[in-house]
Short mmCIF file of C-alpha atoms and ligand atoms in Angstrom, two decimals:
data_model
loop_
_atom_site.label_atom_id
_atom_site.label_comp_id
_atom_site.label_asym_id
_atom_site.label_seq_id
_atom_site.Cartn_x
_atom_site.Cartn_y
_atom_site.Cartn_z
CA MET I 984 0.23 -0.08 0.27
CA ASN I 985 1.46 3.41 -0.94
CA ASP I 986 0.05 5.87 1.92
CA THR I 987 0.73 8.87 0.11
CA ALA I 988 -1.42 8.08 -2.97
CA PRO I 989 -4.45 10.49 -2.75
CA ASN I 990 -7.77 8.75 -1.97
CA PRO I 991 -9.89 8.59 -4.90
CA TYR I 992 -13.07 8.61 -2.50
CA HIS I 993 -11.77 11.78 -0.92
CA ASP I 994 -14.16 14.04 -2.80
CA LEU I 995 -17.10 11.79 -2.78
CA PRO I 996 -19.86 12.93 0.17
CA SER I 997 -21.64 10.43 2.14
CA VAL I 998 -25.29 9.55 1.69
CA ASP I 999 -25.82 11.72 5.07
CA ARG I 1000 -24.16 14.67 3.73
CA VAL I 1001 -26.13 14.60 0.15
CA LEU I 1002 -29.20 14.60 2.22
CA ALA I 1003 -28.13 17.68 4.49
CA ASP I 1004 -27.92 19.59 1.29
CA PRO I 1005 -30.68 22.18 1.65
CA ARG I 1006 -32.17 21.80 -1.77
CA VAL I 1007 -31.99 17.87 -1.38
CA ALA I 1008 -33.29 18.23 1.99
CA ALA I 1009 -36.15 20.14 0.63
CA LEU I 1010 -36.56 17.49 -1.98
CA ALA I 1011 -36.85 14.93 0.73
CA VAL I 1012 -39.66 16.71 2.46
CA GLU I 1013 -41.71 16.83 -0.77
CA ARG I 1014 -41.31 13.55 -2.14
CA GLY I 1015 -40.45 11.29 0.81
CA HIS I 1016 -37.17 10.95 2.82
CA ALA I 1017 -36.76 6.93 1.89
CA PRO I 1018 -36.98 7.43 -2.10
CA VAL I 1019 -34.66 10.25 -1.72
CA ALA I 1020 -32.17 8.62 0.32
CA SER I 1021 -32.37 5.41 -2.03
CA ILE I 1022 -31.66 7.61 -5.13
CA ALA I 1023 -28.70 9.42 -3.36
CA ARG I 1024 -27.23 5.98 -2.64
CA GLU I 1025 -27.95 4.82 -6.15
CA VAL I 1026 -26.02 8.03 -7.49
CA LEU I 1027 -23.00 7.54 -5.26
CA GLU I 1028 -22.99 3.98 -6.25
CA THR I 1029 -22.72 4.64 -9.62
CA TYR I 1030 -19.80 7.28 -9.03
CA ARG I 1031 -17.81 5.14 -7.09
CA ALA I 1032 -17.86 2.46 -9.88
CA SER I 1033 -16.58 5.32 -11.97
CA ILE I 1034 -14.30 7.11 -9.75
CA ALA I 1035 -11.03 5.47 -11.04
CA VAL I 1036 -11.65 7.45 -14.25
CA SER I 1037 -12.21 11.11 -12.92
CA PRO I 1038 -12.70 12.66 -9.60
CA ILE I 1039 -16.15 13.48 -8.65
CA ASP I 1040 -16.86 15.99 -6.06
CA SER I 1041 -19.99 16.82 -3.95
CA PRO I 1042 -21.62 19.32 -6.19
CA ALA I 1043 -21.80 16.90 -9.06
CA VAL I 1044 -23.52 14.16 -6.74
CA ILE I 1045 -26.05 16.86 -5.68
CA GLU I 1046 -26.93 18.05 -9.24
CA ALA I 1047 -27.04 14.39 -10.25
CA VAL I 1048 -29.47 13.44 -7.18
CA LEU I 1049 -31.89 16.42 -7.70
CA ALA I 1050 -31.64 15.50 -11.75
CA ARG I 1051 -32.62 11.99 -11.31
CA ALA I 1052 -35.30 12.84 -8.53
CA GLU I 1053 -36.99 15.57 -11.26
CA ALA I 1054 -36.87 12.52 -13.96
CA LEU I 1055 -39.15 10.63 -11.62
CA ARG I 1056 -41.65 13.22 -10.92
CA PRO I 1057 -45.02 12.55 -12.58
CA SER I 1058 -44.59 14.38 -15.80
CA LEU I 1059 -48.12 14.66 -16.94
CA ARG I 1060 -49.52 18.10 -15.77
CA ARG I 1061 -52.14 20.78 -16.37
CA VAL I 1062 -51.23 23.33 -19.02
CA VAL I 1063 -52.69 26.49 -20.28
CA ASN I 1064 -53.81 26.31 -23.74
CA ALA I 1065 -53.33 29.79 -25.35
CA THR I 1066 -53.38 28.37 -28.96
CA GLY I 1067 -56.64 29.22 -29.82
CA VAL I 1068 -57.11 25.70 -31.07
CA ILE I 1069 -60.35 24.26 -28.64
CA ILE I 1070 -59.98 20.60 -29.46
CA HIS I 1071 -56.05 20.30 -29.42
CA THR I 1072 -55.21 16.40 -29.47
CA ASN I 1073 -51.65 17.34 -28.16
CA LEU I 1074 -53.03 19.32 -25.15
CA GLY I 1075 -55.41 16.41 -24.27
CA ARG I 1076 -58.54 17.42 -26.72
CA ALA I 1077 -61.64 18.49 -24.74
CA PRO I 1078 -61.55 19.47 -21.05
CA LEU I 1079 -64.30 18.20 -19.30
CA SER I 1080 -67.14 20.03 -17.46
CA LEU I 1081 -67.33 20.32 -13.65
CA ALA I 1082 -70.15 18.18 -13.14
CA ALA I 1083 -68.38 15.63 -15.26
CA LEU I 1084 -65.49 16.00 -12.93
CA ASP I 1085 -67.63 15.70 -10.05
CA ALA I 1086 -69.12 12.27 -11.31
CA VAL I 1087 -65.57 11.00 -11.82
CA GLU I 1088 -64.80 11.67 -8.37
CA ARG I 1089 -67.98 10.34 -6.82
CA VAL I 1090 -67.43 6.89 -8.59
CA SER I 1091 -63.73 6.59 -8.73
CA ALA I 1092 -63.31 7.67 -4.63
CA GLY I 1093 -65.14 4.58 -3.67
CA TYR I 1094 -67.42 1.56 -5.18
CA SER I 1095 -69.75 1.73 -7.74
CA ASN I 1096 -72.69 -0.29 -9.26
CA LEU I 1097 -70.31 -0.56 -12.58
CA GLU I 1098 -71.44 -4.03 -12.90
CA PHE I 1099 -74.00 -4.43 -10.41
CA ASP I 1100 -77.91 -4.46 -10.59
CA LEU I 1101 -78.82 -2.69 -7.98
CA ASP I 1102 -82.72 -3.71 -8.23
CA ALA I 1103 -81.75 -7.44 -8.64
CA GLY I 1104 -79.00 -7.76 -6.38
CA GLU I 1105 -77.16 -9.36 -8.94
CA ARG I 1106 -74.33 -9.01 -11.57
CA GLY I 1107 -75.39 -6.36 -14.24
CA THR I 1108 -73.39 -4.71 -16.93
CA ARG I 1109 -71.15 -1.57 -17.59
CA PHE I 1110 -73.09 -0.82 -20.91
CA ALA I 1111 -76.09 -0.25 -18.88
CA HIS I 1112 -75.15 3.21 -18.02
CA LEU I 1113 -75.08 4.68 -21.44
CA ASP I 1114 -77.22 2.86 -23.44
CA ARG I 1115 -80.61 4.74 -22.85
CA VAL I 1116 -79.00 8.41 -23.03
CA LEU I 1117 -77.23 7.47 -26.15
CA CYS I 1118 -80.65 6.20 -27.75
CA LEU I 1119 -82.47 9.42 -26.52
CA LEU I 1120 -79.84 11.88 -27.62
CA SER I 1121 -79.02 10.09 -31.34
CA GLY I 1122 -82.37 8.38 -32.35
CA ALA I 1123 -80.99 5.02 -32.68
CA GLU I 1124 -81.88 1.53 -30.95
CA ALA I 1125 -78.79 0.93 -29.11
CA GLY I 1126 -75.69 2.50 -28.31
CA ILE I 1127 -72.29 1.21 -26.77
CA ALA I 1128 -69.12 2.99 -25.68
CA VAL I 1129 -65.75 1.59 -25.72
CA ASN I 1130 -62.00 2.87 -25.35
CA ASN I 1131 -61.69 5.26 -28.49
CA ASN I 1132 -63.33 5.91 -31.70
CA ALA I 1133 -60.38 3.90 -33.39
CA SER I 1134 -61.36 1.09 -31.14
CA ALA I 1135 -65.01 1.29 -31.74
CA LEU I 1136 -64.30 1.08 -35.47
CA LEU I 1137 -61.94 -1.86 -34.89
CA LEU I 1138 -64.73 -3.67 -33.00
CA ALA I 1139 -67.52 -3.24 -35.51
CA LEU I 1140 -65.38 -4.22 -37.99
CA ALA I 1141 -64.23 -7.53 -36.16
CA ALA I 1142 -67.70 -8.02 -35.33
CA LEU I 1143 -69.77 -7.36 -38.47
CA CYS I 1144 -67.51 -7.73 -41.29
CA ARG I 1145 -64.55 -10.16 -40.32
CA ASP I 1146 -63.45 -12.21 -43.48
CA ARG I 1147 -65.80 -10.22 -45.87
CA GLU I 1148 -65.28 -7.42 -47.77
CA VAL I 1149 -65.93 -3.67 -46.76
CA ILE I 1150 -66.49 -0.96 -49.34
CA ILE I 1151 -65.07 2.31 -48.85
CA SER I 1152 -64.45 5.63 -51.37
CA ARG I 1153 -60.97 6.07 -52.07
CA GLY I 1154 -61.44 9.90 -51.13
CA GLN I 1155 -62.20 8.47 -47.75
CA LEU I 1156 -59.03 6.40 -47.09
CA VAL I 1157 -58.07 8.96 -44.64
CA GLU I 1158 -55.16 9.25 -42.04
CA ILE I 1159 -56.83 10.92 -38.91
CA GLY I 1160 -53.41 11.87 -37.19
CA GLY I 1161 -50.51 10.31 -35.25
CA GLY I 1162 -49.65 7.96 -38.26
CA PHE I 1163 -52.90 6.25 -37.73
CA ARG I 1164 -54.68 5.23 -41.34
CA ILE I 1165 -58.14 4.11 -41.74
CA PRO I 1166 -57.03 1.05 -44.10
CA ASP I 1167 -54.89 -0.12 -41.44
CA VAL I 1168 -57.14 -0.46 -38.74
CA LEU I 1169 -59.86 -1.93 -41.27
CA ARG I 1170 -56.85 -4.70 -42.10
CA GLN I 1171 -56.54 -5.61 -38.32
CA SER I 1172 -60.20 -6.22 -38.35
CA GLY I 1173 -59.92 -9.22 -40.59
CA ALA I 1174 -62.22 -7.34 -42.93
CA THR I 1175 -61.03 -6.81 -46.65
CA LEU I 1176 -60.91 -3.64 -48.09
CA VAL I 1177 -62.67 -2.91 -51.31
CA GLU I 1178 -61.59 0.75 -52.55
CA VAL I 1179 -63.90 2.29 -55.03
CA GLY I 1180 -64.11 5.62 -56.99
CA THR I 1181 -61.45 8.01 -57.22
CA THR I 1182 -60.04 10.59 -54.61
CA ASN I 1183 -61.99 13.57 -55.45
CA ARG I 1184 -65.33 11.91 -56.78
CA THR I 1185 -67.37 8.61 -55.90
CA TYR I 1186 -70.91 8.01 -57.07
CA VAL I 1187 -73.20 5.68 -55.71
CA ARG I 1188 -72.75 3.15 -58.58
CA ASP I 1189 -69.27 2.82 -57.96
CA TYR I 1190 -70.52 1.15 -54.81
CA ALA I 1191 -73.28 -0.62 -56.35
CA GLU I 1192 -70.62 -2.09 -59.06
CA ALA I 1193 -68.02 -3.44 -56.12
CA ILE I 1194 -71.00 -5.31 -54.55
CA THR I 1195 -70.44 -9.18 -54.48
CA GLU I 1196 -71.60 -11.96 -52.45
CA ARG I 1197 -68.69 -11.58 -49.78
CA THR I 1198 -69.62 -7.72 -49.06
CA ALA I 1199 -70.64 -7.14 -45.60
CA ALA I 1200 -70.85 -3.54 -45.34
CA ILE I 1201 -70.64 -0.05 -46.94
CA LEU I 1202 -68.06 2.36 -44.59
CA ARG I 1203 -68.23 6.11 -45.00
CA VAL I 1204 -65.60 8.04 -42.98
CA HIS I 1205 -65.62 11.39 -42.58
CA SER I 1206 -62.62 12.94 -43.95
CA SER I 1207 -62.26 14.95 -40.71
CA ASN I 1208 -58.89 16.99 -41.02
CA PHE I 1209 -58.53 18.03 -44.83
CA ARG I 1210 -61.32 19.24 -47.28
CA VAL I 1211 -61.22 18.09 -51.10
CA VAL I 1212 -62.41 21.43 -52.89
CA GLY I 1213 -63.47 21.79 -56.36
CA PHE I 1214 -64.33 19.12 -58.92
CA THR I 1215 -65.55 16.67 -55.97
CA GLU I 1216 -68.68 14.03 -55.33
CA GLN I 1217 -69.31 11.92 -52.37
CA ALA I 1218 -72.37 9.64 -52.39
CA PRO I 1219 -74.92 10.98 -49.99
CA LEU I 1220 -75.59 8.96 -46.95
CA THR I 1221 -79.14 8.33 -47.78
CA ALA I 1222 -78.26 7.06 -51.28
CA LEU I 1223 -75.76 4.64 -49.64
CA ALA I 1224 -78.54 3.73 -47.23
CA SER I 1225 -81.01 2.67 -49.89
CA LEU I 1226 -78.07 0.77 -51.61
CA ALA I 1227 -77.51 -1.08 -48.53
CA ARG I 1228 -80.76 -2.22 -47.42
CA GLU I 1229 -81.84 -3.13 -50.81
CA ARG I 1230 -78.57 -5.20 -51.23
CA GLY I 1231 -78.72 -6.65 -47.82
CA LEU I 1232 -75.61 -5.07 -46.20
CA LEU I 1233 -74.74 -2.68 -43.39
CA LEU I 1234 -73.95 0.70 -43.70
CA LEU I 1235 -71.42 2.19 -41.16
CA ASP I 1236 -70.51 5.80 -40.56
CA ASP I 1237 -67.51 6.88 -39.20
CA LEU I 1238 -68.31 10.41 -38.04
CA GLY I 1239 -64.68 11.24 -36.12
CA SER I 1240 -65.83 14.16 -34.36
CA GLY I 1241 -69.49 13.39 -34.01
CA ALA I 1242 -71.44 16.67 -33.20
CA LEU I 1243 -74.62 16.48 -31.17
CA LEU I 1244 -75.12 20.35 -31.61
CA ASP I 1245 -75.19 22.11 -35.09
CA THR I 1246 -71.96 23.95 -35.64
CA ARG I 1247 -74.17 26.59 -37.93
CA ALA I 1248 -75.42 28.13 -34.93
CA TYR I 1249 -71.89 29.49 -34.32
CA GLY I 1250 -71.10 30.83 -37.61
CA LEU I 1251 -69.07 27.82 -38.77
CA ALA I 1252 -69.88 25.36 -41.59
CA HIS I 1253 -72.02 22.62 -40.77
CA GLU I 1254 -70.44 19.44 -39.31
CA PRO I 1255 -72.26 16.36 -39.82
CA MET I 1256 -74.41 15.26 -36.80
CA VAL I 1257 -74.96 11.90 -35.17
CA GLN I 1258 -78.62 12.32 -35.35
CA GLU I 1259 -78.81 13.09 -39.05
CA SER I 1260 -76.72 9.86 -39.82
CA VAL I 1261 -78.97 7.85 -37.97
CA ARG I 1262 -82.15 9.51 -39.53
CA ALA I 1263 -80.06 9.17 -42.84
CA GLY I 1264 -80.34 4.97 -42.12
CA ALA I 1265 -76.78 4.20 -41.01
CA ASP I 1266 -76.76 0.88 -39.39
CA ILE I 1267 -73.91 1.99 -36.87
CA VAL I 1268 -72.88 5.82 -36.52
CA LEU I 1269 -69.41 5.88 -34.92
CA PHE I 1270 -67.71 8.84 -33.28
CA SER I 1271 -65.27 10.02 -30.38
CA GLY I 1272 -66.10 11.19 -26.73
CA ASP I 1273 -63.42 13.66 -26.78
CA LYS I 1274 -63.92 15.68 -29.64
CA LEU I 1275 -67.05 17.90 -30.52
CA LEU I 1276 -68.73 15.69 -27.88
CA GLY I 1277 -66.73 17.27 -25.36
CA GLY I 1278 -66.31 14.67 -22.93
CA PRO I 1279 -63.58 11.95 -22.15
CA GLN I 1280 -61.81 9.84 -24.23
CA ALA I 1281 -63.98 7.26 -25.82
CA GLY I 1282 -65.35 5.89 -28.85
CA ILE I 1283 -69.19 5.60 -29.29
CA ALA I 1284 -71.20 3.61 -31.58
CA VAL I 1285 -75.07 4.32 -31.91
CA GLY I 1286 -77.00 1.97 -34.11
CA ARG I 1287 -79.32 -0.99 -34.82
CA THR I 1288 -80.06 -3.45 -31.88
CA GLU I 1289 -78.65 -6.58 -33.71
CA ALA I 1290 -75.37 -4.94 -34.78
CA ILE I 1291 -74.72 -3.36 -31.54
CA GLU I 1292 -75.31 -6.64 -29.52
CA ALA I 1293 -72.85 -7.98 -31.95
CA MET I 1294 -70.41 -5.75 -30.83
CA ARG I 1295 -70.89 -6.29 -27.07
CA ARG I 1296 -70.44 -9.88 -27.47
CA HIS I 1297 -67.18 -9.61 -29.49
CA PRO I 1298 -63.88 -10.79 -27.70
CA LEU I 1299 -62.41 -7.96 -28.49
CA ALA I 1300 -65.05 -5.82 -26.79
CA ARG I 1301 -63.42 -6.83 -23.54
CA ALA I 1302 -60.07 -5.41 -24.93
CA VAL I 1303 -61.18 -2.25 -25.66
CA ARG I 1304 -63.65 -1.63 -22.72
CA ILE I 1305 -64.07 1.80 -21.46
CA ASP I 1306 -63.10 2.23 -17.67
CA LYS I 1307 -65.75 3.47 -15.05
CA ALA I 1308 -63.99 6.99 -14.88
CA SER I 1309 -64.67 7.34 -18.26
CA ILE I 1310 -68.26 6.36 -18.04
CA ALA I 1311 -69.05 8.46 -15.09
CA ALA I 1312 -67.49 11.20 -17.20
CA LEU I 1313 -69.23 10.51 -20.51
CA SER I 1314 -72.63 10.08 -18.61
CA ALA I 1315 -72.33 13.65 -17.14
CA THR I 1316 -71.52 15.06 -20.18
CA LEU I 1317 -74.43 13.15 -22.16
CA ASP I 1318 -76.83 14.71 -19.37
CA HIS I 1319 -75.61 18.19 -20.21
CA TYR I 1320 -77.43 17.65 -23.99
CA ALA I 1321 -80.00 15.77 -22.46
CA LYS I 1322 -81.00 18.76 -20.12
CA GLY I 1323 -80.45 21.15 -22.78
CA GLU I 1324 -77.68 22.86 -21.24
CA ALA I 1325 -74.60 22.04 -23.20
CA GLU I 1326 -73.74 25.06 -24.64
CA ARG I 1327 -73.10 26.64 -21.12
CA GLU I 1328 -71.84 23.64 -19.36
CA VAL I 1329 -69.53 21.67 -22.01
CA PRO I 1330 -66.46 23.55 -22.15
CA VAL I 1331 -65.87 22.75 -25.72
CA TRP I 1332 -69.08 24.32 -26.82
CA ARG I 1333 -68.89 27.24 -24.15
CA MET I 1334 -65.38 27.98 -26.13
CA ILE I 1335 -66.80 27.96 -29.66
CA ALA I 1336 -70.03 30.12 -28.13
CA LEU I 1337 -67.74 33.06 -26.70
CA THR I 1338 -68.03 36.12 -28.50
CA ALA I 1339 -65.10 37.88 -30.25
CA ASP I 1340 -66.02 40.86 -28.03
CA THR I 1341 -65.69 39.11 -24.73
CA ILE I 1342 -62.21 37.69 -26.00
CA GLU I 1343 -61.45 41.13 -27.00
CA GLY I 1344 -61.94 42.35 -23.51
CA ARG I 1345 -59.70 39.81 -21.97
CA ALA I 1346 -56.93 39.99 -24.71
CA ARG I 1347 -57.02 43.77 -23.85
CA GLY I 1348 -56.62 42.93 -20.30
CA TRP I 1349 -53.29 40.74 -20.95
CA ALA I 1350 -51.85 43.27 -23.34
CA ASP I 1351 -52.46 46.20 -20.80
CA ALA I 1352 -50.30 43.99 -18.33
CA CYS I 1353 -47.60 43.99 -20.87
CA SER I 1354 -46.85 47.61 -20.79
CA GLY I 1355 -45.90 48.66 -24.32
CA HIS I 1356 -44.83 45.24 -25.27
CA ALA I 1357 -47.68 43.71 -26.89
CA SER I 1358 -50.56 44.53 -28.55
CA VAL I 1359 -54.34 43.27 -29.38
CA GLU I 1360 -54.83 42.03 -32.96
CA ALA I 1361 -57.52 40.08 -34.53
CA CYS I 1362 -56.87 36.52 -35.19
CA GLU I 1363 -58.76 33.08 -35.82
CA SER I 1364 -59.30 30.36 -33.31
CA THR I 1365 -60.05 26.86 -34.61
CA VAL I 1366 -61.95 23.83 -33.74
CA GLY I 1367 -59.49 21.59 -34.31
CA GLY I 1368 -59.72 17.66 -33.54
CA GLY I 1369 -60.06 17.13 -36.95
CA SER I 1370 -63.46 18.67 -37.19
CA LEU I 1371 -64.28 21.52 -39.46
CA PRO I 1372 -61.05 21.93 -41.35
CA GLY I 1373 -60.32 25.39 -42.90
CA GLU I 1374 -63.28 26.65 -40.70
CA SER I 1375 -62.14 29.51 -38.15
CA LEU I 1376 -63.87 31.53 -35.45
CA PRO I 1377 -63.21 35.11 -35.64
CA SER I 1378 -60.87 36.24 -32.21
CA PHE I 1379 -58.45 38.23 -30.77
CA ALA I 1380 -55.38 37.54 -29.24
CA CYS I 1381 -52.65 39.40 -27.11
CA ALA I 1382 -49.51 39.44 -29.60
CA VAL I 1383 -46.37 40.28 -27.62
CA ASP I 1384 -43.16 41.39 -28.99
CA ALA I 1385 -40.74 40.02 -26.79
CA PRO I 1386 -37.34 41.74 -26.09
CA SER I 1387 -35.72 38.11 -25.92
CA GLY I 1388 -37.32 36.93 -29.38
CA ALA I 1389 -40.40 34.84 -29.85
CA GLU I 1390 -38.73 31.63 -29.51
CA ALA I 1391 -36.97 32.03 -26.36
CA PHE I 1392 -40.35 33.93 -24.96
CA ALA I 1393 -42.43 31.16 -25.81
CA ALA I 1394 -40.31 28.53 -24.44
CA ALA I 1395 -40.23 30.68 -20.85
CA LEU I 1396 -43.90 30.82 -21.32
CA ARG I 1397 -43.95 26.73 -21.40
CA ALA I 1398 -41.28 26.75 -18.58
CA ALA I 1399 -43.94 28.65 -16.19
CA SER I 1400 -45.98 26.51 -13.64
CA PRO I 1401 -48.29 25.64 -15.05
CA PRO I 1402 -46.97 26.03 -18.40
CA ILE I 1403 -48.58 28.30 -21.00
CA VAL I 1404 -48.80 27.21 -24.65
CA ALA I 1405 -48.89 29.72 -27.25
CA ARG I 1406 -48.49 30.40 -30.94
CA ILE I 1407 -45.76 32.03 -32.82
CA HIS I 1408 -46.67 34.22 -35.80
CA GLU I 1409 -45.08 36.84 -37.78
CA GLY I 1410 -41.93 37.07 -34.94
CA ARG I 1411 -44.72 37.58 -32.23
CA VAL I 1412 -45.83 35.26 -29.64
CA TRP I 1413 -49.83 35.49 -29.74
CA LEU I 1414 -52.01 34.31 -26.89
CA ASP I 1415 -55.85 33.58 -27.92
CA PRO I 1416 -57.93 34.13 -24.40
CA ARG I 1417 -60.75 31.73 -26.22
CA THR I 1418 -59.23 28.57 -25.02
CA VAL I 1419 -57.93 30.02 -21.51
CA ASP I 1420 -60.26 29.29 -18.94
CA ALA I 1421 -61.11 32.70 -16.99
CA ILE I 1422 -59.93 31.40 -13.75
CA GLU I 1423 -56.32 31.25 -15.42
CA ASP I 1424 -56.38 34.90 -16.54
CA ALA I 1425 -54.60 35.75 -13.54
CA HIS I 1426 -51.68 33.27 -13.82
CA VAL I 1427 -51.14 34.34 -17.64
CA LYS I 1428 -51.03 38.16 -16.71
CA ALA I 1429 -48.51 37.77 -13.97
CA THR I 1430 -46.39 35.45 -15.99
CA LEU I 1431 -46.26 37.69 -19.04
CA VAL I 1432 -45.37 40.50 -16.59
CA ARG I 1433 -42.56 38.43 -14.93
CA LEU I 1434 -41.15 36.95 -18.06
CA LEU I 1435 -41.19 40.46 -19.68
CA ALA I 1436 -39.34 42.02 -16.85
CA GLU I 1437 -36.79 39.07 -17.01
CA ALA I 1438 -36.44 39.77 -20.77
CA THR I 1439 -35.97 43.25 -20.24
CA GLU I 1440 -33.65 43.06 -17.24
CA ALA I 1441 -31.49 40.36 -19.37
CA ASN I 1442 -31.41 42.62 -22.53
CA ARG I 1443 -29.99 45.46 -20.11
CA GLY I 1444 -27.51 43.30 -18.67
CA ARG I 1445 -26.00 42.28 -22.23
C1 PLP P 2660 -60.50 11.14 -34.99
C2 PLP P 2660 -61.20 10.11 -35.47
C3 PLP P 2660 -60.99 8.85 -35.27
C4 PLP P 2660 -60.22 8.20 -34.01
O1 PLP P 2660 -60.94 8.47 -32.91
P1 PLP P 2660 -60.05 8.28 -31.56
O2 PLP P 2660 -61.22 8.66 -30.73
O3 PLP P 2660 -58.93 9.23 -31.53
O4 PLP P 2660 -59.39 6.82 -31.43
C5 PLP P 2660 -61.57 7.82 -36.34
N1 PLP P 2660 -62.21 8.64 -37.35
C6 PLP P 2660 -62.11 9.79 -37.69
C7 PLP P 2660 -62.91 9.83 -38.99
C8 PLP P 2660 -61.67 10.63 -36.80
O5 PLP P 2660 -61.91 11.78 -37.23
#
């Protein structure tokens, strides 16, 4: 042993010393002593193993412990959506109503009659909770809700069209986002896709000519996120319904966003409504729970009793079933429509219904807080969520001229707590109050004031 050689562990702190660091101690109060001590031990162990390579000092260990604890923190959190895109898929689509949140809490905090018939005192079915209200609102004979609309489509095709052919227009072979394509779902179901027509024009006779003894259904898919303009033609649903009935086929209609209210009342183009598809004679109508319906993530199918029954009985129904929290939120959301109060209570519709005047007033309040660094500008909010492509609602934004530059300022807004997500347009940061809950106004204003002061200070120091 050479006693004069420097001890390589000299600079490595003990676990106790790491835990005594004020920042680590604060973390231990928040996250629990045992988990933080265990992280400290792990980090020290890693350093001990690599210490022969380079000396490590206390501050490096402390930083490593803090970084590791940060990485373990739950990452899903609330953000403020100042983009003006109402149904923003990246930001969690539809916010829930207060009644829906309340229902989730009541049902999830304890036990529930999820699959229990309280009258008979025996096993019931989770489908019972939504069937009646879905029928009431859509005019259909029966309804079922599953995990999301993609799974509703998969289940419908697997239960009703497996090993048979499904006819679809080439203009409706859409990608619905996230790299998710309708033809791929169709194939997964075990059904065979038969494409008819062309990208821009498909006639009823194209469908009629494609029918064989192997045909099970005609599928119409709402081209939710794009619009084909100019020389176009898609067969009307009523004509497809007649054809399907004549030839003994099923007509499935994937509406995507599935509005229950008429978007025309808000100065928008007409988004196809669930009730209209049922009335037109579709055997199954499919739509999402968290797009224009304004509820939780879910996929809903309404239609003829036998067809819905076949979906309920199919083994895939278990794999894509909806959970109790979503049933609770969905029934509370549907109840708003049943009571005729959806525009007032469902956040998505409340935001659609907001007038430009109201929004301008709020944008003015935000801009005033920016003391000369922002102005109120006319802009356009969009519905998003793959509905009403190319359509927008007139709105106003607080447009910020950030001394730090638009990119840096938008990043600083995202680093706020809760984070604020805004849009960059023509070198400025735009915040549209339409999609921001009024209770978040104070946070937006305070964050703008703080960040502008910081940015101005940093500029002066430069
Ligand atoms: C959005 C959409 C889907 C998928 O719905 P999810 O609820 O996101 O699974 C399917 N079809 C169409 C036409 C859509 O617009």
